[in-house]
Each structure stands twice: as C-alpha cells, then as structure tokens.
Short mmCIF file of C-alpha atoms in Angstrom, two decimals:
data_model
loop_
_atom_site.label_atom_id
_atom_site.label_comp_id
_atom_site.label_asym_id
_atom_site.label_seq_id
_atom_site.Cartn_x
_atom_site.Cartn_y
_atom_site.Cartn_z
CA PRO A 14 10.04 2.50 -30.02
CA ALA A 15 9.67 5.38 -27.70
CA GLY A 16 6.09 5.76 -26.36
CA VAL A 17 5.30 2.54 -26.74
CA TYR A 18 5.07 1.84 -23.10
CA ASN A 19 4.60 4.75 -20.59
CA MET A 20 4.01 4.40 -16.84
CA ILE A 21 2.17 7.20 -15.32
CA ASN A 22 1.14 7.78 -11.56
CA GLY A 23 -1.80 9.60 -10.57
CA ASP A 24 -5.21 8.74 -9.30
CA GLY A 25 -7.60 6.42 -11.44
CA PRO A 26 -10.48 9.04 -11.31
CA ASN A 27 -8.40 12.13 -12.95
CA VAL A 28 -5.45 10.71 -14.54
CA GLY A 29 -6.70 7.16 -15.47
CA SER A 30 -10.15 8.26 -16.80
CA VAL A 31 -8.37 11.08 -19.27
CA ILE A 32 -5.59 8.48 -20.44
CA ALA A 33 -8.41 5.54 -20.88
CA SER A 34 -10.51 7.95 -22.87
CA HIS A 35 -7.83 9.13 -25.21
CA PRO A 36 -8.08 8.11 -28.84
CA ASP A 37 -4.35 7.70 -29.15
CA VAL A 38 -3.96 5.44 -26.47
CA ASP A 39 -4.63 1.71 -27.60
CA MET A 40 -4.49 -0.10 -24.16
CA VAL A 41 -4.53 0.56 -20.53
CA SER A 42 -3.36 -1.35 -17.58
CA PHE A 43 -4.35 -0.10 -14.51
CA THR A 44 -3.70 -1.03 -10.81
CA GLY A 45 -5.92 0.81 -7.85
CA SER A 46 -9.33 0.76 -6.22
CA THR A 47 -12.20 -0.94 -7.43
CA ARG A 48 -14.24 2.43 -7.75
CA ALA A 49 -11.20 4.00 -9.71
CA GLY A 50 -11.16 1.01 -11.79
CA ILE A 51 -14.93 1.30 -12.92
CA LEU A 52 -14.40 4.79 -14.02
CA VAL A 53 -11.33 3.79 -16.24
CA ALA A 54 -13.15 0.92 -17.71
CA LYS A 55 -16.18 3.26 -18.59
CA ALA A 56 -13.93 5.69 -20.10
CA ALA A 57 -12.35 3.22 -22.46
CA ALA A 58 -15.50 1.88 -23.50
CA ASP A 59 -16.12 4.69 -25.96
CA THR A 60 -12.60 3.89 -27.92
CA VAL A 61 -12.96 0.22 -27.49
CA LYS A 62 -9.53 -0.11 -26.31
CA ARG A 63 -8.15 -2.84 -24.26
CA VAL A 64 -8.17 -2.72 -20.43
CA THR A 65 -6.27 -4.89 -17.89
CA GLN A 66 -6.88 -4.03 -14.37
CA GLU A 67 -5.53 -5.27 -10.76
CA LEU A 68 -8.05 -3.72 -8.26
CA GLY A 69 -8.95 -3.39 -4.60
CA GLY A 70 -6.61 -6.25 -3.14
CA LYS A 71 -6.87 -6.62 0.52
CA SER A 72 -4.95 -9.89 1.06
CA PRO A 73 -4.93 -11.23 4.63
CA ASN A 74 -2.36 -13.31 6.06
CA ILE A 75 -4.20 -15.91 8.08
CA ILE A 76 -1.88 -17.25 11.04
CA PHE A 77 -2.92 -20.02 13.10
CA ASP A 78 -1.11 -21.14 16.44
CA ASP A 79 1.02 -24.16 14.75
CA ALA A 80 2.43 -21.65 12.27
CA ASP A 81 6.17 -20.54 12.67
CA LEU A 82 4.99 -17.34 14.10
CA GLU A 83 8.45 -15.62 13.82
CA THR A 84 8.65 -16.33 9.88
CA ALA A 85 4.89 -16.02 9.43
CA VAL A 86 4.53 -12.62 11.23
CA THR A 87 8.09 -11.01 9.93
CA SER A 88 7.16 -12.19 6.32
CA GLY A 89 3.80 -10.38 6.51
CA VAL A 90 5.11 -7.22 7.80
CA MET A 91 8.18 -6.96 5.42
CA HIS A 92 5.88 -7.98 2.46
CA MET A 93 3.43 -5.00 3.34
CA MET A 94 6.24 -2.82 3.60
CA GLY A 95 7.63 -3.51 -0.31
CA ASN A 96 6.63 -0.92 -2.57
CA THR A 97 5.65 1.18 0.17
CA GLY A 98 2.65 -0.56 0.73
CA GLN A 99 1.11 0.43 -2.54
CA SER A 100 1.23 -3.04 -4.24
CA CYS A 101 -2.30 -4.57 -5.25
CA ASN A 102 -1.33 -7.69 -3.41
CA ALA A 103 0.30 -6.35 -0.26
CA PRO A 104 -0.94 -8.42 2.82
CA SER A 105 -2.52 -5.36 4.47
CA ARG A 106 -4.21 -7.56 7.04
CA MET A 107 -2.83 -10.31 9.54
CA LEU A 108 -5.64 -12.28 11.14
CA VAL A 109 -3.93 -13.98 14.08
CA GLN A 110 -5.19 -16.97 16.23
CA SER A 111 -5.88 -15.49 19.65
CA SER A 112 -3.84 -18.18 21.51
CA VAL A 113 -0.79 -16.50 19.77
CA TYR A 114 -1.90 -12.82 19.19
CA SER A 115 0.32 -11.27 21.78
CA GLU A 116 3.61 -12.90 20.80
CA ALA A 117 2.70 -12.07 17.13
CA LEU A 118 2.18 -8.08 18.15
CA LYS A 119 5.78 -8.26 19.69
CA ILE A 120 7.08 -9.85 16.57
CA ALA A 121 5.27 -7.59 14.23
CA GLU A 122 6.60 -4.11 16.21
CA GLN A 123 10.08 -5.69 16.13
CA ALA A 124 9.74 -6.20 12.23
CA ALA A 125 8.46 -2.94 11.50
CA SER A 126 11.21 -1.30 13.84
CA THR A 127 13.75 -2.87 11.53
CA VAL A 128 12.48 -1.21 8.25
CA LEU A 129 14.61 1.46 7.04
CA VAL A 130 13.29 4.39 5.64
CA ASP A 131 15.35 6.41 3.19
CA GLN A 132 15.72 8.10 -0.21
CA PRO A 133 15.11 6.21 -3.21
CA SER A 134 18.01 7.02 -4.79
CA LYS A 135 20.20 5.13 -2.13
CA GLU A 136 21.24 1.51 -2.81
CA GLY A 137 19.83 -1.10 -0.56
CA GLU A 138 16.51 -2.38 0.71
CA HIS A 139 14.52 0.33 2.27
CA LEU A 140 11.35 2.04 2.17
CA GLY A 141 10.80 4.97 -0.22
CA PRO A 142 8.49 7.64 -0.20
CA LEU A 143 4.95 7.43 -1.37
CA SER A 144 4.18 8.80 -4.92
CA SER A 145 2.32 12.00 -4.45
CA ARG A 146 1.13 14.63 -1.76
CA VAL A 147 -2.33 13.48 -2.27
CA GLN A 148 -1.25 9.54 -1.44
CA PHE A 149 0.80 11.02 1.51
CA ASP A 150 -2.30 13.07 2.82
CA LYS A 151 -4.56 9.78 2.31
CA VAL A 152 -2.11 7.72 4.32
CA GLN A 153 -1.84 10.05 6.83
CA HIS A 154 -5.64 10.62 7.32
CA LEU A 155 -6.07 6.75 7.54
CA ILE A 156 -3.50 6.48 10.25
CA LYS A 157 -5.03 9.29 12.40
CA GLU A 158 -8.52 7.59 11.67
CA GLY A 159 -7.25 4.31 12.84
CA ILE A 160 -6.00 5.86 15.98
CA ALA A 161 -9.40 7.90 16.65
CA GLU A 162 -11.27 4.63 15.95
CA GLY A 163 -9.55 2.85 18.72
CA ALA A 164 -6.84 0.90 16.98
CA LYS A 165 -3.76 0.07 18.98
CA LEU A 166 -0.79 1.73 17.25
CA VAL A 167 1.92 -1.05 17.57
CA ALA A 168 4.83 0.86 15.57
CA GLY A 169 4.86 4.03 13.63
CA GLY A 170 2.20 6.44 13.46
CA SER A 171 1.57 9.95 12.00
CA GLY A 172 4.06 12.23 10.59
CA LYS A 173 7.35 11.62 8.77
CA PRO A 174 10.35 9.67 10.05
CA GLU A 175 12.93 11.61 11.51
CA GLY A 176 15.31 12.98 9.02
CA LEU A 177 13.16 12.78 6.11
CA GLU A 178 11.06 16.00 6.48
CA THR A 179 11.24 16.64 2.65
CA GLY A 180 9.24 14.03 0.73
CA TYR A 181 6.46 12.03 1.07
CA PHE A 182 7.80 9.54 3.64
CA VAL A 183 5.75 7.62 6.10
CA LYS A 184 6.79 5.84 9.04
CA PRO A 185 6.56 2.01 8.86
CA THR A 186 3.16 1.87 10.59
CA VAL A 187 1.27 -1.38 12.22
CA PHE A 188 -2.07 -1.32 14.00
CA ALA A 189 -3.35 -4.02 16.26
CA ASP A 190 -7.02 -4.50 17.57
CA VAL A 191 -8.57 -2.96 14.27
CA ASN A 192 -11.94 -3.06 13.43
CA ASN A 193 -11.83 -5.24 10.39
#
C-alpha cells in the first residue's frame, strides 16, 4: 500500500531524528555517519521502534605489488564513483604498496578521467549529482581541505564539471599522499 515504504533524503541529525521519533513511523532504516546514527537510535528509543543502520563505512582497498594493478586500481576508482560516492561501502581509501605506488597513481588518474558526469535523467553509466546543496558544500569543503592539508590532487578538484553549472555535480576527484 501507498506509504508503507518511503525513501527520504536528508541529514541524520535533523531529518533522521524527526522521522525516528515520530509515533506513526514503525521502523527506520538509516544509512549515514556513526554520529548521526547514534542520534537516530536515541530518537527511536522513546517509541521503541525497530532501527536498522549502516554507519560510517571507510572501506579501504589494499593493493600489493603482486596484484593485477590495472584491474585493482581501476575497479577501486570506479566503485568509489558509484552512487556518487555516497554508498556506505564505497572504497574511499586505497592503500598501495610503495613499489607500485607511482604506477597506481597513473592508473587512478586515467580511471577517474573516464568517469562521465551528467544528468541523472540520461541513460547510461555516469556520475550524477549529489543529493543536496548541504552535501555539495560539504564535499567541496573536504576537497579544499585535502588540498590545504597537502594532499596531491591526482584528478578532479573543487568546483563543478564544465557544462554542469546547475545542480550539485562534483568533479570525479582522486587524491594521493593523503594523511590517513
């Protein structure tokens, strides 16, 4: 029936807590940060509703020198770009053995350069926009912060991709030499 399942985008502390505390909501499934998940769980406690959560994933790819480097690095970059990088299991870090590090950076740069960014209404595989202005601003801040902290920008960077000035589009971005 209508209204049994509703998907609502928003931040956990504000939107998630309101939904979780509402007496007419029987169950909440939340994906987001650990901090927001704690708030959602606390808000749901008063109405003793069921809560399922997927929180704070930072899934590293660990790549040794005996790996198929092309496949490992390209797959890692492409999986990170899936769902505009907003998946709980997005492989947001790549830990690469030093003997193949330089080659891995070249492969990562090439992989990121092949990622198409376009409108979500278009068919085919491409990176769509982020979910909100708040999320866009957060990602832009993180990109600028990474640069300010000395990370090497391998691909992408701050700002919007050329031709996509309207919407919350982000350049496919890869950093190296990040302070983990």
